[in-house]
PDB file of C-alpha atoms in Angstrom:
ATOM      1  CA  UNK A   1      42.624 -80.897 -24.996  1.00  0.00           C
ATOM      2  CA  UNK A   2      43.215 -79.123 -28.334  1.00  0.00           C
ATOM      3  CA  UNK A   3      46.969 -79.392 -27.841  1.00  0.00           C
ATOM      4  CA  UNK A   4      46.650 -83.123 -27.291  1.00  0.00           C
ATOM      5  CA  UNK A   5      44.520 -83.528 -30.414  1.00  0.00           C
ATOM      6  CA  UNK A   6      46.958 -81.447 -32.469  1.00  0.00           C
ATOM      7  CA  UNK A   7      49.863 -83.547 -31.262  1.00  0.00           C
ATOM      8  CA  UNK A   8      47.904 -86.697 -32.018  1.00  0.00           C
ATOM      9  CA  UNK A   9      47.145 -85.556 -35.576  1.00  0.00           C
ATOM     10  CA  UNK A  10      50.762 -84.529 -36.169  1.00  0.00           C
ATOM     11  CA  UNK A  11      51.972 -87.922 -34.982  1.00  0.00           C
ATOM     12  CA  UNK A  12      49.421 -89.668 -37.196  1.00  0.00           C
ATOM     13  CA  UNK A  13      50.604 -87.764 -40.274  1.00  0.00           C
ATOM     14  CA  UNK A  14      54.197 -88.637 -39.337  1.00  0.00           C
ATOM     15  CA  UNK A  15      53.343 -92.324 -39.158  1.00  0.00           C
ATOM     16  CA  UNK A  16      51.620 -92.193 -42.541  1.00  0.00           C
ATOM     17  CA  UNK A  17      54.640 -90.451 -44.027  1.00  0.00           C
ATOM     18  CA  UNK A  18      56.900 -93.204 -42.730  1.00  0.00           C
ATOM     19  CA  UNK A  19      55.018 -95.827 -44.724  1.00  0.00           C
ATOM     20  CA  UNK A  20      57.010 -96.979 -47.726  1.00  0.00           C
ATOM     21  CA  UNK A  21      56.373 -99.430 -50.575  1.00  0.00           C
ATOM     22  CA  UNK A  22      58.108-102.775 -50.810  1.00  0.00           C
ATOM     23  CA  UNK A  23      61.739-102.337 -51.898  1.00  0.00           C
ATOM     24  CA  UNK A  24      62.729-103.509 -55.381  1.00  0.00           C
ATOM     25  CA  UNK A  25      64.834-106.671 -55.484  1.00  0.00           C
ATOM     26  CA  UNK A  26      67.844-106.271 -57.805  1.00  0.00           C
ATOM     27  CA  UNK A  27      67.913-108.795 -60.640  1.00  0.00           C
ATOM     28  CA  UNK A  28      70.321-111.679 -60.066  1.00  0.00           C
ATOM     29  CA  UNK A  29      71.241-114.565 -62.329  1.00  0.00           C
ATOM     30  CA  UNK A  30      73.275-117.640 -61.458  1.00  0.00           C
ATOM     31  CA  UNK A  31      74.249-121.074 -62.711  1.00  0.00           C
ATOM     32  CA  UNK A  32      73.050-123.957 -60.536  1.00  0.00           C
ATOM     33  CA  UNK A  33      73.268-127.741 -60.461  1.00  0.00           C
ATOM     34  CA  UNK A  34      70.843-128.377 -57.578  1.00  0.00           C
ATOM     35  CA  UNK A  35      67.410-129.814 -58.482  1.00  0.00           C
ATOM     36  CA  UNK A  36      65.657-127.695 -55.839  1.00  0.00           C
ATOM     37  CA  UNK A  37      65.530-123.963 -55.273  1.00  0.00           C
ATOM     38  CA  UNK A  38      68.597-123.623 -53.069  1.00  0.00           C
ATOM     39  CA  UNK A  39      70.702-120.437 -53.350  1.00  0.00           C
ATOM     40  CA  UNK A  40      73.488-120.627 -55.918  1.00  0.00           C
ATOM     41  CA  UNK A  41      76.725-118.677 -56.197  1.00  0.00           C
ATOM     42  CA  UNK A  42      76.550-115.929 -58.794  1.00  0.00           C
ATOM     43  CA  UNK A  43      78.635-116.678 -61.859  1.00  0.00           C
ATOM     44  CA  UNK A  44      81.243-114.175 -62.981  1.00  0.00           C
ATOM     45  CA  UNK A  45      82.340-115.971 -66.154  1.00  0.00           C
ATOM     46  CA  UNK A  46      83.913-113.543 -68.654  1.00  0.00           C
ATOM     47  CA  UNK A  47      82.369-112.993 -72.058  1.00  0.00           C
ATOM     48  CA  UNK A  48      84.196-115.210 -74.532  1.00  0.00           C
ATOM     49  CA  UNK A  49      82.742-113.831 -77.754  1.00  0.00           C
ATOM     50  CA  UNK A  50      85.191-112.259 -80.176  1.00  0.00           C
ATOM     51  CA  UNK A  51      84.433-109.560 -82.732  1.00  0.00           C
ATOM     52  CA  UNK A  52      86.321-109.015 -85.942  1.00  0.00           C
ATOM     53  CA  UNK A  53      87.141-105.460 -86.957  1.00  0.00           C
ATOM     54  CA  UNK A  54      87.410-104.495 -90.611  1.00  0.00           C
ATOM     55  CA  UNK A  55      89.505-101.499 -91.634  1.00  0.00           C
ATOM     56  CA  UNK A  56      89.656 -99.940 -95.059  1.00  0.00           C
ATOM     57  CA  UNK A  57      92.691 -97.787 -95.805  1.00  0.00           C
ATOM     58  CA  UNK A  58      92.952 -95.213 -92.984  1.00  0.00           C
ATOM     59  CA  UNK A  59      89.277 -95.105 -91.949  1.00  0.00           C
ATOM     60  CA  UNK A  60      87.387 -97.556 -89.779  1.00  0.00           C
ATOM     61  CA  UNK A  61      84.228 -98.968 -91.347  1.00  0.00           C
ATOM     62  CA  UNK A  62      81.226 -99.778 -89.155  1.00  0.00           C
ATOM     63  CA  UNK A  63      79.764-103.080 -90.321  1.00  0.00           C
ATOM     64  CA  UNK A  64      76.634-104.981 -89.267  1.00  0.00           C
ATOM     65  CA  UNK A  65      77.290-107.756 -86.762  1.00  0.00           C
ATOM     66  CA  UNK A  66      77.053-111.389 -87.805  1.00  0.00           C
ATOM     67  CA  UNK A  67      76.536-113.705 -84.822  1.00  0.00           C
ATOM     68  CA  UNK A  68      78.196-117.059 -85.512  1.00  0.00           C
ATOM     69  CA  UNK A  69      78.766-120.057 -83.258  1.00  0.00           C
ATOM     70  CA  UNK A  70      82.311-121.251 -82.688  1.00  0.00           C
ATOM     71  CA  UNK A  71      81.885-124.587 -84.470  1.00  0.00           C
ATOM     72  CA  UNK A  72      80.054-123.080 -87.438  1.00  0.00           C
ATOM     73  CA  UNK A  73      82.794-120.521 -87.980  1.00  0.00           C
ATOM     74  CA  UNK A  74      85.524-123.161 -87.701  1.00  0.00           C
ATOM     75  CA  UNK A  75      83.755-125.309 -90.310  1.00  0.00           C
ATOM     76  CA  UNK A  76      83.943-122.565 -92.949  1.00  0.00           C
ATOM     77  CA  UNK A  77      86.847-122.423 -95.354  1.00  0.00           C
ATOM     78  CA  UNK A  78      89.364-119.612 -94.913  1.00  0.00           C
ATOM     79  CA  UNK A  79      88.287-117.879 -98.119  1.00  0.00           C
ATOM     80  CA  UNK A  80      84.645-118.081 -96.977  1.00  0.00           C
ATOM     81  CA  UNK A  81      85.552-116.513 -93.637  1.00  0.00           C
ATOM     82  CA  UNK A  82      87.422-113.712 -95.385  1.00  0.00           C
ATOM     83  CA  UNK A  83      84.523-113.044 -97.726  1.00  0.00           C
ATOM     84  CA  UNK A  84      82.063-112.771 -94.833  1.00  0.00           C
ATOM     85  CA  UNK A  85      84.418-110.451 -92.932  1.00  0.00           C
ATOM     86  CA  UNK A  86      84.424-108.025 -95.835  1.00  0.00           C
ATOM     87  CA  UNK A  87      80.745-107.228 -95.253  1.00  0.00           C
ATOM     88  CA  UNK A  88      80.120-108.268 -91.630  1.00  0.00           C
ATOM     89  CA  UNK A  89      81.690-107.747 -88.215  1.00  0.00           C
ATOM     90  CA  UNK A  90      81.789-111.374 -87.146  1.00  0.00           C
ATOM     91  CA  UNK A  91      81.050-112.073 -83.482  1.00  0.00           C
ATOM     92  CA  UNK A  92      82.004-115.623 -82.538  1.00  0.00           C
ATOM     93  CA  UNK A  93      80.103-117.229 -79.643  1.00  0.00           C
ATOM     94  CA  UNK A  94      81.460-120.116 -77.568  1.00  0.00           C
ATOM     95  CA  UNK A  95      79.089-123.086 -77.418  1.00  0.00           C
ATOM     96  CA  UNK A  96      78.786-122.903 -73.613  1.00  0.00           C
ATOM     97  CA  UNK A  97      77.727-119.243 -73.674  1.00  0.00           C
ATOM     98  CA  UNK A  98      74.340-119.568 -75.381  1.00  0.00           C
ATOM     99  CA  UNK A  99      71.475-122.035 -75.475  1.00  0.00           C
ATOM    100  CA  UNK A 100      67.783-122.757 -76.041  1.00  0.00           C
ATOM    101  CA  UNK A 101      65.330-122.597 -73.132  1.00  0.00           C
ATOM    102  CA  UNK A 102      63.598-125.971 -72.816  1.00  0.00           C
ATOM    103  CA  UNK A 103      61.718-125.518 -69.508  1.00  0.00           C
ATOM    104  CA  UNK A 104      60.802-122.691 -67.099  1.00  0.00           C
ATOM    105  CA  UNK A 105      59.605-122.868 -63.475  1.00  0.00           C
ATOM    106  CA  UNK A 106      58.901-119.908 -61.183  1.00  0.00           C
ATOM    107  CA  UNK A 107      58.510-119.822 -57.394  1.00  0.00           C
ATOM    108  CA  UNK A 108      56.911-116.833 -55.632  1.00  0.00           C
ATOM    109  CA  UNK A 109      59.161-115.996 -52.661  1.00  0.00           C
ATOM    110  CA  UNK A 110      57.389-112.748 -51.744  1.00  0.00           C
ATOM    111  CA  UNK A 111      56.670-111.937 -48.107  1.00  0.00           C
ATOM    112  CA  UNK A 112      53.724-109.965 -46.735  1.00  0.00           C
ATOM    113  CA  UNK A 113      55.720-108.249 -44.009  1.00  0.00           C
ATOM    114  CA  UNK A 114      54.925-108.092 -40.304  1.00  0.00           C
ATOM    115  CA  UNK A 115      53.021-105.646 -38.089  1.00  0.00           C
ATOM    116  CA  UNK A 116      53.222-107.409 -34.728  1.00  0.00           C
ATOM    117  CA  UNK A 117      55.845-104.995 -33.406  1.00  0.00           C
ATOM    118  CA  UNK A 118      53.645-101.951 -34.021  1.00  0.00           C
ATOM    119  CA  UNK A 119      50.606-103.652 -32.475  1.00  0.00           C
ATOM    120  CA  UNK A 120      52.549-104.748 -29.411  1.00  0.00           C
ATOM    121  CA  UNK A 121      54.195-101.342 -28.980  1.00  0.00           C
ATOM    122  CA  UNK A 122      50.856 -99.546 -29.191  1.00  0.00           C
ATOM    123  CA  UNK A 123      49.221-101.950 -26.729  1.00  0.00           C
ATOM    124  CA  UNK A 124      52.007-101.590 -24.153  1.00  0.00           C
ATOM    125  CA  UNK A 125      51.991 -97.780 -24.385  1.00  0.00           C
ATOM    126  CA  UNK A 126      48.189 -97.662 -24.144  1.00  0.00           C
ATOM    127  CA  UNK A 127      48.094 -99.995 -21.142  1.00  0.00           C
ATOM    128  CA  UNK A 128      50.826 -98.016 -19.401  1.00  0.00           C
ATOM    129  CA  UNK A 129      48.976 -94.736 -19.842  1.00  0.00           C
ATOM    130  CA  UNK A 130      45.670 -96.163 -18.562  1.00  0.00           C
ATOM    131  CA  UNK A 131      47.433 -97.624 -15.535  1.00  0.00           C
ATOM    132  CA  UNK A 132      48.961 -94.254 -14.650  1.00  0.00           C
ATOM    133  CA  UNK A 133      45.845 -92.216 -15.474  1.00  0.00           C
ATOM    134  CA  UNK A 134      43.594 -94.097 -13.028  1.00  0.00           C
ATOM    135  CA  UNK A 135      46.018 -94.286 -10.138  1.00  0.00           C
ATOM    136  CA  UNK A 136      47.240 -91.607  -7.764  1.00  0.00           C
ATOM    137  CA  UNK A 137      44.562 -89.056  -8.631  1.00  0.00           C
ATOM    138  CA  UNK A 138      45.806 -88.482 -12.196  1.00  0.00           C
ATOM    139  CA  UNK A 139      43.308 -87.343 -14.836  1.00  0.00           C
ATOM    140  CA  UNK A 140      42.542 -89.219 -18.047  1.00  0.00           C
ATOM    141  CA  UNK A 141      42.881 -87.556 -21.480  1.00  0.00           C
ATOM    142  CA  UNK A 142      41.636 -89.325 -24.603  1.00  0.00           C
ATOM    143  CA  UNK A 143      43.989 -87.274 -26.793  1.00  0.00           C
ATOM    144  CA  UNK A 144      47.040 -88.109 -24.695  1.00  0.00           C
ATOM    145  CA  UNK A 145      45.969 -91.751 -24.599  1.00  0.00           C
ATOM    146  CA  UNK A 146      45.757 -91.898 -28.399  1.00  0.00           C
ATOM    147  CA  UNK A 147      49.031 -90.016 -28.875  1.00  0.00           C
ATOM    148  CA  UNK A 148      50.938 -92.361 -26.569  1.00  0.00           C
ATOM    149  CA  UNK A 149      49.393 -95.366 -28.285  1.00  0.00           C
ATOM    150  CA  UNK A 150      50.563 -94.096 -31.670  1.00  0.00           C
ATOM    151  CA  UNK A 151      54.010 -93.326 -30.282  1.00  0.00           C
ATOM    152  CA  UNK A 152      54.268 -96.852 -28.907  1.00  0.00           C
ATOM    153  CA  UNK A 153      53.191 -98.251 -32.268  1.00  0.00           C
ATOM    154  CA  UNK A 154      55.852 -96.158 -33.992  1.00  0.00           C
ATOM    155  CA  UNK A 155      58.578 -97.453 -31.682  1.00  0.00           C
ATOM    156  CA  UNK A 156      57.344-101.030 -31.997  1.00  0.00           C
ATOM    157  CA  UNK A 157      57.253-100.814 -35.788  1.00  0.00           C
ATOM    158  CA  UNK A 158      61.063-100.781 -35.805  1.00  0.00           C
ATOM    159  CA  UNK A 159      60.822-104.525 -35.095  1.00  0.00           C
ATOM    160  CA  UNK A 160      58.576-105.152 -38.108  1.00  0.00           C
ATOM    161  CA  UNK A 161      59.699-106.198 -41.587  1.00  0.00           C
ATOM    162  CA  UNK A 162      58.501-104.477 -44.761  1.00  0.00           C
ATOM    163  CA  UNK A 163      56.757-106.590 -47.423  1.00  0.00           C
ATOM    164  CA  UNK A 164      58.965-107.775 -50.279  1.00  0.00           C
ATOM    165  CA  UNK A 165      58.284-108.990 -53.805  1.00  0.00           C
ATOM    166  CA  UNK A 166      60.679-111.674 -55.008  1.00  0.00           C
ATOM    167  CA  UNK A 167      60.346-114.315 -57.691  1.00  0.00           C
ATOM    168  CA  UNK A 168      62.885-117.043 -58.417  1.00  0.00           C
ATOM    169  CA  UNK A 169      62.763-118.542 -61.905  1.00  0.00           C
ATOM    170  CA  UNK A 170      64.724-121.625 -62.907  1.00  0.00           C
ATOM    171  CA  UNK A 171      65.522-122.085 -66.587  1.00  0.00           C
ATOM    172  CA  UNK A 172      66.532-125.376 -68.178  1.00  0.00           C
ATOM    173  CA  UNK A 173      68.824-124.431 -71.056  1.00  0.00           C
ATOM    174  CA  UNK A 174      70.187-126.700 -73.783  1.00  0.00           C
ATOM    175  CA  UNK A 175      73.582-125.184 -74.562  1.00  0.00           C
ATOM    176  CA  UNK A 176      75.152-124.975 -77.992  1.00  0.00           C
ATOM    177  CA  UNK A 177      77.301-128.014 -77.187  1.00  0.00           C
ATOM    178  CA  UNK A 178      74.194-130.093 -76.377  1.00  0.00           C
ATOM    179  CA  UNK A 179      74.580-130.064 -72.588  1.00  0.00           C
ATOM    180  CA  UNK A 180      71.593-129.248 -70.340  1.00  0.00           C
ATOM    181  CA  UNK A 181      72.246-126.793 -67.515  1.00  0.00           C
ATOM    182  CA  UNK A 182      70.059-124.945 -65.009  1.00  0.00           C
ATOM    183  CA  UNK A 183      70.158-121.202 -64.406  1.00  0.00           C
ATOM    184  CA  UNK A 184      68.373-119.223 -61.677  1.00  0.00           C
ATOM    185  CA  UNK A 185      67.018-115.690 -62.006  1.00  0.00           C
ATOM    186  CA  UNK A 186      65.836-113.710 -58.964  1.00  0.00           C
ATOM    187  CA  UNK A 187      63.996-110.405 -59.384  1.00  0.00           C
ATOM    188  CA  UNK A 188      61.001-108.405 -58.144  1.00  0.00           C
ATOM    189  CA  UNK A 189      58.576-109.270 -60.971  1.00  0.00           C
ATOM    190  CA  UNK A 190      57.359-112.526 -62.487  1.00  0.00           C
ATOM    191  CA  UNK A 191      58.050-111.692 -66.152  1.00  0.00           C
ATOM    192  CA  UNK A 192      60.316-114.269 -67.769  1.00  0.00           C
ATOM    193  CA  UNK A 193      61.610-115.685 -71.056  1.00  0.00           C
ATOM    194  CA  UNK A 194      59.445-118.204 -72.895  1.00  0.00           C
ATOM    195  CA  UNK A 195      60.333-121.774 -73.782  1.00  0.00           C
ATOM    196  CA  UNK A 196      62.117-121.916 -77.138  1.00  0.00           C
ATOM    197  CA  UNK A 197      63.918-118.571 -76.776  1.00  0.00           C
ATOM    198  CA  UNK A 198      67.676-118.462 -77.437  1.00  0.00           C
ATOM    199  CA  UNK A 199      69.540-116.745 -74.572  1.00  0.00           C
ATOM    200  CA  UNK A 200      73.076-115.911 -73.538  1.00  0.00           C
ATOM    201  CA  UNK A 201      74.292-117.572 -70.359  1.00  0.00           C
ATOM    202  CA  UNK A 202      74.838-117.081 -67.504  1.00  0.00           C
ATOM    203  CA  UNK A 203      73.342-113.588 -68.036  1.00  0.00           C
ATOM    204  CA  UNK A 204      70.029-114.996 -69.364  1.00  0.00           C
ATOM    205  CA  UNK A 205      69.859-112.068 -71.774  1.00  0.00           C
ATOM    206  CA  UNK A 206      68.266-112.350 -75.197  1.00  0.00           C
ATOM    207  CA  UNK A 207      70.698-113.727 -77.796  1.00  0.00           C
ATOM    208  CA  UNK A 208      70.628-113.573 -81.582  1.00  0.00           C
ATOM    209  CA  UNK A 209      67.929-116.123 -82.336  1.00  0.00           C
ATOM    210  CA  UNK A 210      69.810-117.583 -85.310  1.00  0.00           C
ATOM    211  CA  UNK A 211      72.544-118.848 -82.949  1.00  0.00           C
ATOM    212  CA  UNK A 212      70.493-121.740 -81.622  1.00  0.00           C
ATOM    213  CA  UNK A 213      70.161-124.351 -84.359  1.00  0.00           C
ATOM    214  CA  UNK A 214      72.654-122.565 -86.598  1.00  0.00           C
ATOM    215  CA  UNK A 215      74.379-124.596 -89.332  1.00  0.00           C
ATOM    216  CA  UNK A 216      77.120-124.060 -91.887  1.00  0.00           C
ATOM    217  CA  UNK A 217      74.528-124.106 -94.665  1.00  0.00           C
ATOM    218  CA  UNK A 218      72.397-121.423 -92.996  1.00  0.00           C
ATOM    219  CA  UNK A 219      75.449-119.151 -92.668  1.00  0.00           C
ATOM    220  CA  UNK A 220      76.433-119.700 -96.294  1.00  0.00           C
ATOM    221  CA  UNK A 221      72.898-118.999 -97.498  1.00  0.00           C
ATOM    222  CA  UNK A 222      72.708-115.807 -95.451  1.00  0.00           C
ATOM    223  CA  UNK A 223      76.132-114.274 -96.077  1.00  0.00           C
ATOM    224  CA  UNK A 224      77.660-116.011 -99.116  1.00  0.00           C
ATOM    225  CA  UNK A 225      74.718-116.486-101.449  1.00  0.00           C
ATOM    226  CA  UNK A 226      75.039-114.387-104.603  1.00  0.00           C
TER     227      UNK A 226
END
């Protein structure tokens, strides 16, 4: 009897040790044109921003970065561009690679997981043991009954699915060229960017906030004003 109870306790501890938390969902971002929440192909568009490098004599000087949109930079005179490049490492951003978030919607796609396999496995093992114990002169052992039930539950749990946390967020982004596009983000938490934030696309990473709504005058006032 003690052996059966010891085996039962050992199996119980084993089952508890097998329990694991919900796996983390890796963050994914994608460009989409569908109005609903259908899966979209991940974008692999290369980064189109260019950075200017300023060298003085034989040593390389590290300068602060000035984030400038493509059209704003093109609208500056050549001498103005050269003057800015003397004090700033200019990073030029294509108009279709950044934008302002105008709307955000999130759908909770988490699942609670299943336990039917473990329940069914335990029930079948328990019923099988009872059937054998009370037929053919066999003796009944509560410890063996419990141990077999737990073993059946363990085997049946292989058919179950672990719970998952997944949130899909769709961002409406007004790009630098004025076009509206939709971008999806899938990850294991519900934290997201707010409306009015300037982001890089398709990565949906935080951009320099002066990019969105930037003008030639704002660049001149910031980098050329005496």
